[in-house]
């Protein structure tokens, strides 16, 4: 048995669930056999193995050869891609729903309301900018295959991120008659981060808070810098 997993000894391989089935298929006469196996490891992520075996004949008799490929990273990458697509779908849905609502309101007569038509158009413009930002960030799907250190971190102000997100959610908050308490200071709170990812974090938090807070309830948004052992938390 050959494997690219150094920690898996022959004794451990013999206890891999499903490996005996691959061997049995080959010994029963199958020319080839293929199965995906999982090796549980204490306090570690399970190891995923792609087992491919073949039957061969030699002068000494018949035997089988099995090659094991470690596909743990590949399966992890597939999960990350799936989560990414789900998150992007959620992020796109929020501004699209808001734009649709404003357009319907304008078509229903608000376009002739001088007190609100410009405000609605400004809101639509803000959400269009948000959509453009999300679309421009779609190449990050390719970045998930890169090591963490390959992601470009830049100085980002949490205060600005939170303030922009609050502005985008003012109307949904009002629609549910929620009261909003904002504790965001004038001083920036700088961190090294990825701006679009940080926007998504705050937007998701506010989306969930609005969706799951009973109508007439209250929301509280606070941005503060706390230091523990000299490190910004």
mmCIF file of C-alpha atoms in Angstrom:
data_model
loop_
_atom_site.group_PDB
_atom_site.id
_atom_site.type_symbol
_atom_site.label_atom_id
_atom_site.label_comp_id
_atom_site.label_asym_id
_atom_site.label_seq_id
_atom_site.Cartn_x
_atom_site.Cartn_y
_atom_site.Cartn_z
ATOM 1 C CA UNK A 1 0.000 0.000 0.000
ATOM 2 C CA UNK A 2 1.336 3.429 -0.950
ATOM 3 C CA UNK A 3 0.063 6.681 0.511
ATOM 4 C CA UNK A 4 1.148 10.324 0.519
ATOM 5 C CA UNK A 5 0.174 10.506 4.193
ATOM 6 C CA UNK A 6 3.258 9.911 6.320
ATOM 7 C CA UNK A 7 1.325 9.711 9.639
ATOM 8 C CA UNK A 8 -0.781 6.796 8.311
ATOM 9 C CA UNK A 9 1.147 3.616 9.031
ATOM 10 C CA UNK A 10 0.265 0.266 7.511
ATOM 11 C CA UNK A 11 -1.377 -0.722 10.774
ATOM 12 C CA UNK A 12 -3.567 2.362 10.688
ATOM 13 C CA UNK A 13 -4.425 1.842 7.036
ATOM 14 C CA UNK A 14 -5.725 -1.602 7.850
ATOM 15 C CA UNK A 15 -8.272 0.046 10.134
ATOM 16 C CA UNK A 16 -9.469 2.599 7.557
ATOM 17 C CA UNK A 17 -13.240 2.057 7.159
ATOM 18 C CA UNK A 18 -14.041 0.872 3.657
ATOM 19 C CA UNK A 19 -10.526 -0.103 2.625
ATOM 20 C CA UNK A 20 -11.290 -3.774 3.107
ATOM 21 C CA UNK A 21 -14.250 -3.377 0.740
ATOM 22 C CA UNK A 22 -11.934 -2.109 -2.010
ATOM 23 C CA UNK A 23 -9.607 -5.053 -1.464
ATOM 24 C CA UNK A 24 -12.529 -7.512 -1.414
ATOM 25 C CA UNK A 25 -13.866 -6.182 -4.739
ATOM 26 C CA UNK A 26 -10.491 -6.724 -6.381
ATOM 27 C CA UNK A 27 -9.988 -10.160 -4.869
ATOM 28 C CA UNK A 28 -13.477 -11.116 -6.114
ATOM 29 C CA UNK A 29 -12.367 -10.492 -9.684
ATOM 30 C CA UNK A 30 -12.976 -6.797 -10.370
ATOM 31 C CA UNK A 31 -10.300 -5.294 -12.605
ATOM 32 C CA UNK A 32 -10.400 -1.949 -10.779
ATOM 33 C CA UNK A 33 -12.051 -0.492 -7.696
ATOM 34 C CA UNK A 34 -12.572 3.055 -6.500
ATOM 35 C CA UNK A 35 -13.937 4.430 -3.249
ATOM 36 C CA UNK A 36 -13.669 7.617 -1.185
ATOM 37 C CA UNK A 37 -12.715 6.928 2.428
ATOM 38 C CA UNK A 38 -12.678 8.941 5.649
ATOM 39 C CA UNK A 39 -10.107 8.511 8.399
ATOM 40 C CA UNK A 40 -11.187 9.927 11.761
ATOM 41 C CA UNK A 41 -8.373 11.546 13.723
ATOM 42 C CA UNK A 42 -8.495 12.620 17.354
ATOM 43 C CA UNK A 43 -8.783 16.381 17.808
ATOM 44 C CA UNK A 44 -8.067 16.910 14.100
ATOM 45 C CA UNK A 45 -9.982 17.364 10.886
ATOM 46 C CA UNK A 46 -10.902 13.965 9.357
ATOM 47 C CA UNK A 47 -8.627 12.902 6.522
ATOM 48 C CA UNK A 48 -10.347 12.231 3.190
ATOM 49 C CA UNK A 49 -8.745 9.574 0.996
ATOM 50 C CA UNK A 50 -9.402 8.687 -2.619
ATOM 51 C CA UNK A 51 -8.653 4.953 -2.865
ATOM 52 C CA UNK A 52 -8.017 3.510 -6.326
ATOM 53 C CA UNK A 53 -7.107 -0.131 -6.727
ATOM 54 C CA UNK A 54 -6.289 -2.497 -9.564
ATOM 55 C CA UNK A 55 -5.909 -6.240 -9.906
ATOM 56 C CA UNK A 56 -2.776 -7.640 -11.512
ATOM 57 C CA UNK A 57 -1.352 -11.021 -12.361
ATOM 58 C CA UNK A 58 2.261 -12.101 -12.154
ATOM 59 C CA UNK A 59 4.203 -15.314 -12.409
ATOM 60 C CA UNK A 60 3.891 -15.784 -8.669
ATOM 61 C CA UNK A 61 0.119 -15.376 -8.735
ATOM 62 C CA UNK A 62 -2.531 -12.685 -8.545
ATOM 63 C CA UNK A 63 -2.362 -9.535 -6.418
ATOM 64 C CA UNK A 64 -3.858 -6.109 -5.939
ATOM 65 C CA UNK A 65 -2.331 -2.646 -5.781
ATOM 66 C CA UNK A 66 -4.046 0.272 -4.086
ATOM 67 C CA UNK A 67 -3.034 3.931 -4.307
ATOM 68 C CA UNK A 68 -4.393 6.408 -1.761
ATOM 69 C CA UNK A 69 -4.633 10.116 -2.573
ATOM 70 C CA UNK A 70 -5.101 12.673 0.178
ATOM 71 C CA UNK A 71 -8.039 14.815 -0.995
ATOM 72 C CA UNK A 72 -8.704 16.527 2.340
ATOM 73 C CA UNK A 73 -7.639 19.930 0.993
ATOM 74 C CA UNK A 74 -9.724 19.493 -2.146
ATOM 75 C CA UNK A 75 -12.892 18.702 -0.173
ATOM 76 C CA UNK A 76 -12.208 21.642 2.160
ATOM 77 C CA UNK A 77 -11.851 23.928 -0.866
ATOM 78 C CA UNK A 78 -15.156 22.683 -2.260
ATOM 79 C CA UNK A 79 -16.887 23.539 1.031
ATOM 80 C CA UNK A 80 -15.349 27.022 1.005
ATOM 81 C CA UNK A 81 -16.557 27.577 -2.564
ATOM 82 C CA UNK A 82 -20.074 26.457 -1.658
ATOM 83 C CA UNK A 83 -20.144 28.781 1.360
ATOM 84 C CA UNK A 84 -18.792 31.625 -0.764
ATOM 85 C CA UNK A 85 -21.541 31.257 -3.361
ATOM 86 C CA UNK A 86 -24.192 31.139 -0.617
ATOM 87 C CA UNK A 87 -22.777 34.290 1.009
ATOM 88 C CA UNK A 88 -22.601 36.181 -2.298
ATOM 89 C CA UNK A 89 -26.200 35.221 -3.075
ATOM 90 C CA UNK A 90 -27.268 36.579 0.309
ATOM 91 C CA UNK A 91 -25.253 39.774 -0.157
ATOM 92 C CA UNK A 92 -26.746 40.418 -3.616
ATOM 93 C CA UNK A 93 -30.298 39.771 -2.445
ATOM 94 C CA UNK A 94 -30.359 42.619 0.087
ATOM 95 C CA UNK A 95 -29.577 45.553 -2.263
ATOM 96 C CA UNK A 96 -31.666 44.048 -5.085
ATOM 97 C CA UNK A 97 -34.695 43.772 -2.793
ATOM 98 C CA UNK A 98 -34.235 47.373 -1.653
ATOM 99 C CA UNK A 99 -33.863 48.660 -5.216
ATOM 100 C CA UNK A 100 -37.022 46.822 -6.247
ATOM 101 C CA UNK A 101 -38.924 48.346 -3.343
ATOM 102 C CA UNK A 102 -37.819 51.889 -4.156
ATOM 103 C CA UNK A 103 -38.586 51.480 -7.872
ATOM 104 C CA UNK A 104 -42.090 50.157 -7.133
ATOM 105 C CA UNK A 105 -42.709 53.040 -4.750
ATOM 106 C CA UNK A 106 -41.612 55.575 -7.361
ATOM 107 C CA UNK A 107 -43.784 53.943 -10.025
ATOM 108 C CA UNK A 108 -46.770 54.020 -7.666
ATOM 109 C CA UNK A 109 -46.615 57.811 -7.607
ATOM 110 C CA UNK A 110 -43.719 58.786 -5.381
ATOM 111 C CA UNK A 111 -41.849 59.987 -8.464
ATOM 112 C CA UNK A 112 -44.092 63.054 -8.346
ATOM 113 C CA UNK A 113 -43.484 63.586 -4.635
ATOM 114 C CA UNK A 114 -40.789 66.276 -4.399
ATOM 115 C CA UNK A 115 -40.191 65.508 -0.726
ATOM 116 C CA UNK A 116 -39.182 61.884 -1.305
ATOM 117 C CA UNK A 117 -38.365 61.208 -4.959
ATOM 118 C CA UNK A 118 -34.785 62.478 -4.768
ATOM 119 C CA UNK A 119 -34.207 60.629 -1.493
ATOM 120 C CA UNK A 120 -35.432 57.368 -3.026
ATOM 121 C CA UNK A 121 -33.199 57.853 -6.055
ATOM 122 C CA UNK A 122 -30.225 58.513 -3.779
ATOM 123 C CA UNK A 123 -30.980 55.263 -1.933
ATOM 124 C CA UNK A 124 -31.147 53.392 -5.227
ATOM 125 C CA UNK A 125 -27.788 54.897 -6.180
ATOM 126 C CA UNK A 126 -26.253 53.733 -2.885
ATOM 127 C CA UNK A 127 -27.459 50.183 -3.419
ATOM 128 C CA UNK A 128 -26.207 50.190 -7.007
ATOM 129 C CA UNK A 129 -22.779 51.193 -5.714
ATOM 130 C CA UNK A 130 -23.010 48.336 -3.211
ATOM 131 C CA UNK A 131 -23.840 45.887 -6.003
ATOM 132 C CA UNK A 132 -20.906 47.164 -8.038
ATOM 133 C CA UNK A 133 -18.606 46.633 -5.076
ATOM 134 C CA UNK A 134 -19.840 43.078 -4.615
ATOM 135 C CA UNK A 135 -19.483 42.233 -8.291
ATOM 136 C CA UNK A 136 -15.967 43.640 -8.381
ATOM 137 C CA UNK A 137 -15.106 41.401 -5.431
ATOM 138 C CA UNK A 138 -16.242 38.199 -7.155
ATOM 139 C CA UNK A 139 -12.647 37.415 -8.221
ATOM 140 C CA UNK A 140 -12.084 36.616 -4.536
ATOM 141 C CA UNK A 141 -13.526 33.216 -5.456
ATOM 142 C CA UNK A 142 -10.168 32.526 -7.075
ATOM 143 C CA UNK A 143 -8.283 33.843 -4.059
ATOM 144 C CA UNK A 144 -9.638 31.115 -1.771
ATOM 145 C CA UNK A 145 -7.111 28.736 -3.310
ATOM 146 C CA UNK A 146 -4.271 31.015 -2.264
ATOM 147 C CA UNK A 147 -2.554 30.776 1.114
ATOM 148 C CA UNK A 148 -3.859 33.168 3.761
ATOM 149 C CA UNK A 149 -0.775 35.352 3.507
ATOM 150 C CA UNK A 150 -1.561 36.040 -0.174
ATOM 151 C CA UNK A 151 -4.670 38.059 0.757
ATOM 152 C CA UNK A 152 -3.933 41.769 0.583
ATOM 153 C CA UNK A 153 -4.573 43.444 3.935
ATOM 154 C CA UNK A 154 -4.921 47.223 4.038
ATOM 155 C CA UNK A 155 -5.696 49.730 6.799
ATOM 156 C CA UNK A 156 -9.480 49.834 7.293
ATOM 157 C CA UNK A 157 -11.513 51.987 9.662
ATOM 158 C CA UNK A 158 -14.191 49.986 11.498
ATOM 159 C CA UNK A 159 -16.006 53.257 12.266
ATOM 160 C CA UNK A 160 -16.438 54.026 8.570
ATOM 161 C CA UNK A 161 -17.502 50.448 7.789
ATOM 162 C CA UNK A 162 -20.166 50.493 10.516
ATOM 163 C CA UNK A 163 -21.433 53.976 9.618
ATOM 164 C CA UNK A 164 -21.874 53.041 5.947
ATOM 165 C CA UNK A 165 -23.680 49.828 6.832
ATOM 166 C CA UNK A 166 -26.040 51.614 9.225
ATOM 167 C CA UNK A 167 -26.921 54.127 6.483
ATOM 168 C CA UNK A 168 -27.745 51.279 4.087
ATOM 169 C CA UNK A 169 -30.083 49.694 6.631
ATOM 170 C CA UNK A 170 -31.999 52.777 7.797
ATOM 171 C CA UNK A 171 -35.083 52.034 5.707
ATOM 172 C CA UNK A 172 -35.410 48.314 6.632
ATOM 173 C CA UNK A 173 -35.045 49.313 10.275
ATOM 174 C CA UNK A 174 -37.802 51.924 9.917
ATOM 175 C CA UNK A 175 -40.021 49.473 8.038
ATOM 176 C CA UNK A 176 -40.054 47.182 11.079
ATOM 177 C CA UNK A 177 -40.488 50.082 13.526
ATOM 178 C CA UNK A 178 -37.224 49.234 15.246
ATOM 179 C CA UNK A 179 -35.404 51.723 17.406
ATOM 180 C CA UNK A 180 -31.688 52.061 16.730
ATOM 181 C CA UNK A 181 -29.021 53.022 19.229
ATOM 182 C CA UNK A 182 -25.712 53.940 17.614
ATOM 183 C CA UNK A 183 -22.513 54.249 19.649
ATOM 184 C CA UNK A 184 -19.912 55.021 17.015
ATOM 185 C CA UNK A 185 -17.338 57.627 17.925
ATOM 186 C CA UNK A 186 -15.752 60.223 15.696
ATOM 187 C CA UNK A 187 -12.288 58.698 16.061
ATOM 188 C CA UNK A 188 -11.312 56.002 13.544
ATOM 189 C CA UNK A 189 -10.670 52.453 14.718
ATOM 190 C CA UNK A 190 -7.953 51.226 12.378
ATOM 191 C CA UNK A 191 -7.161 47.580 11.723
ATOM 192 C CA UNK A 192 -5.435 45.674 8.953
ATOM 193 C CA UNK A 193 -8.168 43.872 7.055
ATOM 194 C CA UNK A 194 -9.963 43.140 3.794
ATOM 195 C CA UNK A 195 -12.571 45.930 3.305
ATOM 196 C CA UNK A 196 -15.250 43.990 1.410
ATOM 197 C CA UNK A 197 -15.103 41.081 3.821
ATOM 198 C CA UNK A 198 -15.502 43.473 6.752
ATOM 199 C CA UNK A 199 -18.507 45.127 5.056
ATOM 200 C CA UNK A 200 -20.093 41.727 4.595
ATOM 201 C CA UNK A 201 -19.612 40.900 8.267
ATOM 202 C CA UNK A 202 -21.373 44.070 9.464
ATOM 203 C CA UNK A 203 -24.115 43.827 6.818
ATOM 204 C CA UNK A 204 -24.820 40.216 7.777
ATOM 205 C CA UNK A 205 -25.022 41.134 11.453
ATOM 206 C CA UNK A 206 -27.476 43.962 10.742
ATOM 207 C CA UNK A 207 -29.513 41.862 8.285
ATOM 208 C CA UNK A 208 -29.961 39.132 10.889
ATOM 209 C CA UNK A 209 -30.671 41.604 13.681
ATOM 210 C CA UNK A 210 -33.405 43.265 11.602
ATOM 211 C CA UNK A 211 -34.895 39.949 10.483
ATOM 212 C CA UNK A 212 -35.027 38.306 13.907
ATOM 213 C CA UNK A 213 -35.830 41.258 16.178
ATOM 214 C CA UNK A 214 -39.594 41.514 16.829
ATOM 215 C CA UNK A 215 -41.267 44.563 15.325
ATOM 216 C CA UNK A 216 -41.014 47.529 17.652
ATOM 217 C CA UNK A 217 -37.859 46.109 19.230
ATOM 218 C CA UNK A 218 -34.506 47.799 19.560
ATOM 219 C CA UNK A 219 -31.074 47.439 17.971
ATOM 220 C CA UNK A 220 -27.756 48.609 19.327
ATOM 221 C CA UNK A 221 -24.609 49.178 17.268
ATOM 222 C CA UNK A 222 -21.375 50.003 19.053
ATOM 223 C CA UNK A 223 -17.838 50.354 17.748
ATOM 224 C CA UNK A 224 -15.007 50.553 20.236
ATOM 225 C CA UNK A 225 -11.343 49.665 20.433
ATOM 226 C CA UNK A 226 -10.309 47.379 23.264
ATOM 227 C CA UNK A 227 -6.745 46.391 24.000
ATOM 228 C CA UNK A 228 -5.729 43.177 25.677
ATOM 229 C CA UNK A 229 -2.048 42.611 26.414
ATOM 230 C CA UNK A 230 -1.256 45.512 24.132
ATOM 231 C CA UNK A 231 -3.144 43.979 21.203
ATOM 232 C CA UNK A 232 -6.237 45.471 19.567
ATOM 233 C CA UNK A 233 -9.179 43.062 19.958
#
